């Protein structure tokens, strides 16, 4: 016992000495050591207005790129299931944090679809993507439609919308089947009053359909939604509610000619099915609508075992 205590003391002293030696190094020396080791903690691009956009870019650079666009108020991490699945299938997988979300700059301006699409264009230019497949969920689906309708020739080969907000969410004379503006005013009020609580209530309830009788609830999924939401900035999240609910993507959809897949659950409580998926598919020139009976808004997470193979079949087809 005495020998073991002495050994532990020696190990502790040696460890403390090592820590002291490192902390005594000047900051430039530490930075140089990290640089020498080739460490890079985050991949980002800087847009024209100085916003830093975080992104992940995994897999062979010569492989077909799949770009994933997340929903409100989440981050690229919401695509974990898809990123790993398609990486293992040999694809190049890319996902970014929209401005104001996740690890990107917490912007107070530019939180609308024109700038979101411009940020995507800047990223695809930076990575020089050719023939990419763009996959968007919810707000990300609106971002995809807005970008693809404006993309440079050759940049995009296919498009996928999953539980996406197009053509337009808010109710109006042109869109009588939409949701009343009061619904979105309520979300705005929740963000201002207690964003943290809203980001618990939303995934616990309608987002994943966990409020349905017999639903298999995952606390881990709920906590991960909350974690991602609270990483972003409140101003950007507040502004984005207008962007995803009031932007009319009708003309964008009409312009898009690449093969498109529209995937939507008929029990989507966030972006109701009847006023979204079927209407988008009709406006697109080359689209297939795939309806999932009883699936919720966040079906790419709760039903990844179904969604991923369907995505793969479309990409390969």
PDB file of C-alpha atoms in Angstrom, residues 13 15 116 123 152 154 162 245 273 294:
ATOM      1  CA  UNK A  13       3.967  15.592  -9.067  1.00  0.00           C
ATOM      2  CA  UNK A  15       1.751  15.552 -14.019  1.00  0.00           C
ATOM      3  CA  UNK A 116     -29.362  32.672 -46.564  1.00  0.00           C
ATOM      4  CA  UNK A 123     -20.067  28.122 -49.509  1.00  0.00           C
ATOM      5  CA  UNK A 152     -24.873  28.737 -61.145  1.00  0.00           C
ATOM      6  CA  UNK A 154     -23.639  22.869 -63.066  1.00  0.00           C
ATOM      7  CA  UNK A 162     -38.167  17.069 -46.352  1.00  0.00           C
ATOM      8  CA  UNK A 245     -43.289  31.550 -42.425  1.00  0.00           C
ATOM      9  CA  UNK A 273     -48.946  18.348 -45.091  1.00  0.00           C
ATOM     10  CA  UNK A 294     -48.215   9.016 -39.586  1.00  0.00           C
TER      11      UNK A 294
END
